[in-house]
Amino acid sequence: MELIATSHNGKPGIATDRLSEEACARNFCEMHTPLEKNAARVEAERCYFCFDAPCTEACPTGIDIPGFIRMIANGNPIGAAGLILDENILGGTCARACPVETLCEGACVRNHGDDRAVNIGLLQRYSVDQAFSQKTEFFSRTASSGKSVGVVGAGPAGLACAHRLATLGHNVVIYEARPKSGGLNEYGLAAYKMLNDFAQREVDLVLSIGGIDVKHGMALGKDITLEELRKRHDAVFLGVGLGGGASLGISGEDAPGVMDAVAFIDNLRQSERYSGVPVGRQVVVIGGGMTAIDAAVQSRLLGAEEVTLVYRRGPEAMKASILEQEFAKIRGITIRYWAQPSAVVVENGQVTGVEFETTNEAAKGETFTLPADMVLKAIGQSPHTGSMGADASFALDGGRFIVNADRMTSCEGVWAGGDCIAGGDDLTVSAVQDGKVAAKAIHLTLSNP
Amino acid sequence: MTDLKTNFIGIESPNPFWLASAPPTDKAYNVNRAFEAGWGGVVWKTLGEAGPPIVNVSGPRYEALHGRDRSVIGFNNIELITDRPLEINLAEIKQIKRDWPDRALVVSLMVPCQEEAWKAILPLVEDTGADGLELNFGCPHGMSERGMGAAVGQVPEYVEMVTAWCKQYSRLPVIVKLTPNVTSIRQPARAAKSGGADAVSLINTINSVMSVDLDSLSIKPSIDNMGTHGGYCGPAVKPIALHMVSDLARDPDCAGLPISAIGGISNWRDAAEFMLLGAGNVQVCTAAMTHGFKIVDDMIDGLGRFLQDKGFASVEDAVGRAVPTLTDWQHLNLNYTVKAQIDQDLCIQCGKCHIVCEDTSHQAIRATRNGKRHYEVMEDECVGCNLCVTVCPVENCLTLRSLSNEVDVRTGAYVDPDKKLHWTAHPNNPMAGV
């Protein structure tokens, strides 16, 4: 069988049904095969159980990795899941989506010498999946504090914050603009990382603690104001993420066929059928992060014949790791380094290509044009704090909230975390940590008025 | 390569690797395959008296202790002696010896502790043309409940008595197989010698209960939800066997008594160790039962090269060469001082050395330098215990350095390699000089 099924129907422009639904479903199989019981035990036994383990130090949520791996090795995967979820309630998503090669696995001491890291990501997934399938309940709420916290955004930061607060006895109301909870776990991560509606199953786990009321269709600055929130609640946490994609600032950018990679993935994730997602025959993706890789690969899996990812610098500078770049190349993506777009070529109102300028010293200023009927911009998202009526009273850095170590903003009683804070790094795991840290700080504040 | 031909108590074999009396040697089919694979000899699975054959359980008779990757570290069985009719075994032994005249074929025996019983079976075995006898005084399960096996081996007087009968009623060389389930292995070995044994073989299996099934809450292996203790063997028992073999090798009362070593021997390295501690040959079972007979290729090649590299012209040359290095604690040089040292280039910074020293030993390895991960031995605390070396996952990263003509910064004592001090003469020993 081919690594991926490839379309040969040659429909020009942006079209649906480049591949049959069956072929698409095959293409969107698991990115990494999950471990079975024995394989998990064998892999777990590769762990040296380091002292002050570097993997734990490298994990933004500080999961006791040798601790949970020892439990798996000793046949207690449920206990392992408890240890993981204690630090990271979204450990299931992180096991699927974390760039482990740059975090825990990158720090594994087994990388030294002629060896390979312990497969921490897959071990974490194994144990959390076991707990999910057994519907194990790990958390309970302490007695009600009578306090209420408003959380804006049901993404990773908001969910983590809400869950921790709920366990500590506080009542939480989450205000979410979109119809579903999960944030980028639901709308932004690649489909092949989050099969079988995992994001929603995880949201269900988070909310099963009780004491969390999620109100959908509530956009800050539109459906509710910060002022109202502060009046209504004893504390507020903002996990609002980022807004629309950044602009390239080149001619032709507004032509049909040019779209944000985030919107493309969003559309794909919410589509009932893979084959119903329109995709170009020749796709050009501009950017160098995980979103760029995810958009490029998924275009290909939907049946795009040629997908080229263009990045303005070299492979090492790319935010997507070398491993992710290889992952894309294996799936037939061409990666062009050292080039930036200078114009989108439009003919008869339709995109036909993108003109690039080379950026490396040796050939600076040379141009070339890639034919394209679809252009996906993955050059990052812009803050949307302004539209929330939040800019006047907050200290911001490039439109993002400046927070202290407790994730408190400059505005008393308002905490923030995830991608919307200065220093946010576009990772689910970091957002979870922000939410967790903020919740602890909020709890302390509410407990000692 | 050094020729591995051996002559053990007059029994010649092309190499010193025999299969121990056990399931692999229960019938002609297996033994033929073993000899085809290159084994130097076999000790046929223990024969019992004529009459209705032994009955084995039809439930599981083996259980294993697994290590990483499910490798078998320890192994236990509750199988009894051969459950095939005596005459069939004897006929097959006769045929095998005829077909493989250059291989050693020893027959293991276990009959009731009565002179008549031994007197009856010995001529039958002799008639097969077998090279020797091995008296099974070792099996700790099943047969011992009937007054045989370990029940004999645990009473030196019985060992001597039965050995003497065998020497009296047979001209074949007699090897007495000893049970390790005794307080001192020297007593039954001396008894065997007194009875006229030509050699001893050891160790037989160790009393063991392998595990409890945490679902059924019953012991394993489970026979209709019940279990019994079995005989333990495999790589995990090797250190126990090495101790017992070497203990006999250095016992003045057992001087000159040849030893056939058994106990967790899995490869040529294990075999070499047993030989250096006094074994004239080795017997193998568990390794064959977990990998098949082909393992003997590596054993033969490895041992041949090892002996050659060390300049030994024959197996016999190497036998017992390490025995003089074994002594009592009181004769160890208490002035000998070592310190652990870490090769920073090899260190992968797992920190295991630090945490085991910190939690369970002498707090002699620091974990940081200038706030960074860095593992370093503090010689003023290090007692040279070797714990860190044993837990370090990187070979040769942590080693011991012996002090010579320098001050031990922990004790302040000057270490002179020429000045030895044994407990027998130590100032703290109230008995010194008495």
GROMACS .gro file of N, CA and C in nm, chain B residues 241-321:
model
  243
  690ALA      N    1   2.538  -2.088   4.303
  690ALA     CA    2   2.611  -2.207   4.257
  690ALA      C    3   2.762  -2.182   4.260
  691LEU      N    4   2.802  -2.061   4.218
  691LEU     CA    5   2.947  -2.030   4.219
  691LEU      C    6   3.001  -2.040   4.361
  692HIS      N    7   2.922  -1.992   4.455
  692HIS     CA    8   2.968  -1.999   4.594
  692HIS      C    9   2.986  -2.144   4.638
  693MET      N   10   2.886  -2.226   4.607
  693MET     CA   11   2.892  -2.364   4.656
  693MET      C   12   3.002  -2.443   4.588
  694VAL      N   13   3.017  -2.422   4.457
  694VAL     CA   14   3.125  -2.491   4.384
  694VAL      C   15   3.260  -2.451   4.442
  695SER      N   16   3.280  -2.320   4.459
  695SER     CA   17   3.411  -2.275   4.505
  695SER      C   18   3.433  -2.312   4.652
  696ASP      N   19   3.325  -2.322   4.727
  696ASP     CA   20   3.339  -2.359   4.867
  696ASP      C   21   3.393  -2.502   4.879
  697LEU      N   22   3.348  -2.588   4.787
  697LEU     CA   23   3.403  -2.724   4.787
  697LEU      C   24   3.545  -2.725   4.733
  698ALA      N   25   3.569  -2.639   4.632
  698ALA     CA   26   3.701  -2.638   4.568
  698ALA      C   27   3.809  -2.599   4.668
  699ARG      N   28   3.771  -2.521   4.769
  699ARG     CA   29   3.874  -2.479   4.865
  699ARG      C   30   3.862  -2.550   5.000
  700ASP      N   31   3.774  -2.650   5.005
  700ASP     CA   32   3.760  -2.727   5.129
  700ASP      C   33   3.869  -2.835   5.134
  701PRO      N   34   3.959  -2.828   5.231
  701PRO     CA   35   4.068  -2.926   5.235
  701PRO      C   36   4.016  -3.070   5.240
  702ASP      N   37   3.899  -3.086   5.303
  702ASP     CA   38   3.846  -3.223   5.315
  702ASP      C   39   3.792  -3.275   5.182
  703CYS      N   40   3.766  -3.187   5.090
  703CYS     CA   41   3.716  -3.229   4.958
  703CYS      C   42   3.826  -3.224   4.853
  704ALA      N   43   3.948  -3.200   4.897
  704ALA     CA   44   4.059  -3.186   4.802
  704ALA      C   45   4.064  -3.307   4.709
  705GLY      N   46   4.079  -3.279   4.581
  705GLY     CA   47   4.091  -3.385   4.483
  705GLY      C   48   3.958  -3.441   4.436
  706LEU      N   49   3.848  -3.391   4.491
  706LEU     CA   50   3.717  -3.440   4.448
  706LEU      C   51   3.671  -3.357   4.326
  707PRO      N   52   3.664  -3.419   4.208
  707PRO     CA   53   3.625  -3.342   4.088
  707PRO      C   54   3.483  -3.289   4.100
  708ILE      N   55   3.461  -3.175   4.035
  708ILE     CA   56   3.330  -3.108   4.043
  708ILE      C   57   3.276  -3.086   3.902
  709SER      N   58   3.154  -3.125   3.882
  709SER     CA   59   3.081  -3.090   3.760
  709SER      C   60   2.983  -2.980   3.801
  710ALA      N   61   3.001  -2.861   3.742
  710ALA     CA   62   2.925  -2.745   3.791
  710ALA      C   63   2.793  -2.729   3.717
  711ILE      N   64   2.692  -2.694   3.794
  711ILE     CA   65   2.557  -2.671   3.741
  711ILE      C   66   2.502  -2.548   3.813
  712GLY      N   67   2.427  -2.466   3.740
  712GLY     CA   68   2.361  -2.354   3.808
  712GLY      C   69   2.366  -2.225   3.729
  713GLY      N   70   2.272  -2.207   3.641
  713GLY     CA   71   2.261  -2.081   3.568
  713GLY      C   72   2.365  -2.058   3.461
  714ILE      N   73   2.430  -2.164   3.419
  714ILE     CA   74   2.534  -2.146   3.316
  714ILE      C   75   2.465  -2.126   3.181
  715SER      N   76   2.484  -2.008   3.124
  715SER     CA   77   2.410  -1.972   3.003
  715SER      C   78   2.500  -1.947   2.883
  716ASN      N   79   2.628  -1.930   2.908
  716ASN     CA   80   2.720  -1.898   2.798
  716ASN      C   81   2.862  -1.933   2.839
  717TRP      N   82   2.957  -1.913   2.748
  717TRP     CA   83   3.095  -1.953   2.775
  717TRP      C   84   3.156  -1.875   2.892
  718ARG      N   85   3.110  -1.755   2.910
  718ARG     CA   86   3.166  -1.674   3.019
  718ARG      C   87   3.132  -1.737   3.154
  719ASP      N   88   3.003  -1.775   3.167
  719ASP     CA   89   2.962  -1.842   3.291
  719ASP      C   90   3.044  -1.969   3.311
  720ALA      N   91   3.058  -2.047   3.202
  720ALA     CA   92   3.131  -2.173   3.211
  720ALA      C   93   3.274  -2.149   3.256
  721ALA      N   94   3.337  -2.047   3.197
  721ALA     CA   95   3.476  -2.017   3.232
  721ALA      C   96   3.488  -1.982   3.381
  722GLU      N   97   3.393  -1.907   3.430
  722GLU     CA   98   3.397  -1.868   3.571
  722GLU      C   99   3.390  -1.991   3.662
  723PHE      N  100   3.298  -2.082   3.630
  723PHE     CA  101   3.286  -2.204   3.712
  723PHE      C  102   3.414  -2.286   3.706
  724MET      N  103   3.472  -2.295   3.587
  724MET     CA  104   3.595  -2.374   3.575
  724MET      C  105   3.708  -2.312   3.655
  725LEU      N  106   3.719  -2.178   3.645
  725LEU     CA  107   3.826  -2.110   3.720
  725LEU      C  108   3.807  -2.129   3.870
  726LEU      N  109   3.682  -2.151   3.913
  726LEU     CA  110   3.657  -2.175   4.054
  726LEU      C  111   3.650  -2.323   4.087
  727GLY      N  112   3.700  -2.405   3.997
  727GLY     CA  113   3.720  -2.545   4.035
  727GLY      C  114   3.641  -2.650   3.962
  728ALA      N  115   3.553  -2.613   3.869
  728ALA     CA  116   3.474  -2.714   3.799
  728ALA      C  117   3.552  -2.776   3.684
  729GLY      N  118   3.546  -2.909   3.676
  729GLY     CA  119   3.614  -2.979   3.567
  729GLY      C  120   3.532  -2.976   3.439
  730ASN      N  121   3.404  -2.966   3.452
  730ASN     CA  122   3.317  -2.944   3.336
  730ASN      C  123   3.191  -2.877   3.386
  731VAL      N  124   3.099  -2.849   3.292
  731VAL     CA  125   2.976  -2.781   3.333
  731VAL      C  126   2.854  -2.851   3.274
  732GLN      N  127   2.744  -2.838   3.343
  732GLN     CA  128   2.617  -2.891   3.292
  732GLN      C  129   2.519  -2.775   3.276
  733VAL      N  130   2.442  -2.784   3.170
  733VAL     CA  131   2.352  -2.675   3.132
  733VAL      C  132   2.211  -2.729   3.116
  734CYS      N  133   2.115  -2.653   3.163
  734CYS     CA  134   1.976  -2.691   3.134
  734CYS      C  135   1.891  -2.570   3.095
  735THR      N  136   1.876  -2.474   3.188
  735THR     CA  137   1.781  -2.365   3.164
  735THR      C  138   1.811  -2.288   3.036
  736ALA      N  139   1.939  -2.261   3.011
  736ALA     CA  140   1.973  -2.184   2.890
  736ALA      C  141   1.926  -2.257   2.766
  737ALA      N  142   1.943  -2.392   2.766
  737ALA     CA  143   1.894  -2.469   2.651
  737ALA      C  144   1.742  -2.467   2.647
  738MET      N  145   1.681  -2.472   2.764
  738MET     CA  146   1.534  -2.473   2.765
  738MET      C  147   1.474  -2.340   2.727
  739THR      N  148   1.553  -2.234   2.731
  739THR     CA  149   1.498  -2.105   2.692
  739THR      C  150   1.544  -2.060   2.553
  740HIS      N  151   1.646  -2.126   2.499
  740HIS     CA  152   1.695  -2.084   2.366
  740HIS      C  153   1.712  -2.198   2.267
  741GLY      N  154   1.707  -2.322   2.313
  741GLY     CA  155   1.734  -2.434   2.224
  741GLY      C  156   1.880  -2.475   2.229
  742PHE      N  157   1.911  -2.585   2.161
  742PHE     CA  158   2.045  -2.646   2.174
  742PHE      C  159   2.156  -2.567   2.105
  743LYS      N  160   2.118  -2.479   2.012
  743LYS     CA  161   2.220  -2.414   1.930
  743LYS      C  162   2.314  -2.325   2.011
  744ILE      N  163   2.275  -2.290   2.131
  744ILE     CA  164   2.360  -2.203   2.214
  744ILE      C  165   2.499  -2.261   2.236
  745VAL      N  166   2.511  -2.393   2.216
  745VAL     CA  167   2.641  -2.455   2.244
  745VAL      C  168   2.749  -2.408   2.145
  746ASP      N  169   2.708  -2.363   2.027
  746ASP     CA  170   2.807  -2.312   1.930
  746ASP      C  171   2.889  -2.200   1.992
  747ASP      N  172   2.818  -2.104   2.050
  747ASP     CA  173   2.884  -1.989   2.109
  747ASP      C  174   2.966  -2.030   2.231
  748MET      N  175   2.913  -2.128   2.306
  748MET     CA  176   2.985  -2.174   2.424
  748MET      C  177   3.120  -2.234   2.384
  749ILE      N  178   3.117  -2.319   2.282
  749ILE     CA  179   3.240  -2.387   2.238
  749ILE      C  180   3.339  -2.286   2.183
  750ASP      N  181   3.291  -2.201   2.094
  750ASP     CA  182   3.381  -2.104   2.031
  750ASP      C  183   3.437  -2.005   2.132
  751GLY      N  184   3.349  -1.954   2.216
  751GLY     CA  185   3.390  -1.853   2.314
  751GLY      C  186   3.490  -1.908   2.414
  752LEU      N  187   3.463  -2.028   2.464
  752LEU     CA  188   3.554  -2.084   2.564
  752LEU      C  189   3.689  -2.117   2.502
  753GLY      N  190   3.684  -2.171   2.379
  753GLY     CA  191   3.810  -2.205   2.310
  753GLY      C  192   3.897  -2.081   2.292
  754ARG      N  193   3.836  -1.973   2.249
  754ARG     CA  194   3.913  -1.849   2.228
  754ARG      C  195   3.962  -1.791   2.361
  755PHE      N  196   3.877  -1.797   2.461
  755PHE     CA  197   3.916  -1.744   2.592
  755PHE      C  198   4.038  -1.818   2.646
  756LEU      N  199   4.032  -1.953   2.641
  756LEU     CA  200   4.142  -2.032   2.694
  756LEU      C  201   4.270  -2.003   2.617
  757GLN      N  202   4.255  -1.988   2.485
  757GLN     CA  203   4.374  -1.959   2.405
  757GLN      C  204   4.430  -1.821   2.440
  758ASP      N  205   4.340  -1.721   2.448
  758ASP     CA  206   4.386  -1.585   2.479
  758ASP      C  207   4.458  -1.580   2.613
  759LYS      N  208   4.415  -1.664   2.707
  759LYS     CA  209   4.476  -1.664   2.838
  759LYS      C  210   4.596  -1.758   2.846
  760GLY      N  211   4.623  -1.827   2.737
  760GLY     CA  212   4.740  -1.913   2.733
  760GLY      C  213   4.721  -2.049   2.798
  761PHE      N  214   4.596  -2.094   2.811
  761PHE     CA  215   4.572  -2.227   2.865
  761PHE      C  216   4.572  -2.329   2.752
  762ALA      N  217   4.649  -2.435   2.769
  762ALA     CA  218   4.661  -2.535   2.663
  762ALA      C  219   4.542  -2.631   2.663
  763SER      N  220   4.471  -2.637   2.774
  763SER     CA  221   4.357  -2.729   2.781
  763SER      C  222   4.259  -2.675   2.885
  764VAL      N  223   4.141  -2.734   2.888
  764VAL     CA  224   4.042  -2.698   2.988
  764VAL      C  225   4.101  -2.724   3.127
  765GLU      N  226   4.165  -2.839   3.138
  765GLU     CA  227   4.220  -2.880   3.268
  765GLU      C  228   4.317  -2.776   3.325
  766ASP      N  229   4.391  -2.712   3.235
  766ASP     CA  230   4.486  -2.609   3.279
  766ASP      C  231   4.420  -2.494   3.354
  767ALA      N  232   4.296  -2.466   3.314
  767ALA     CA  233   4.228  -2.349   3.371
  767ALA      C  234   4.153  -2.383   3.500
  768VAL      N  235   4.125  -2.510   3.519
  768VAL     CA  236   4.037  -2.550   3.630
  768VAL      C  237   4.098  -2.508   3.765
  769GLY      N  238   4.022  -2.433   3.840
  769GLY     CA  239   4.063  -2.396   3.975
  769GLY      C  240   4.159  -2.279   3.983
  770ARG      N  241   4.186  -2.214   3.870
  770ARG     CA  242   4.289  -2.109   3.872
  770ARG      C  243   4.249  -1.988   3.956
   0.00000   0.00000   0.00000
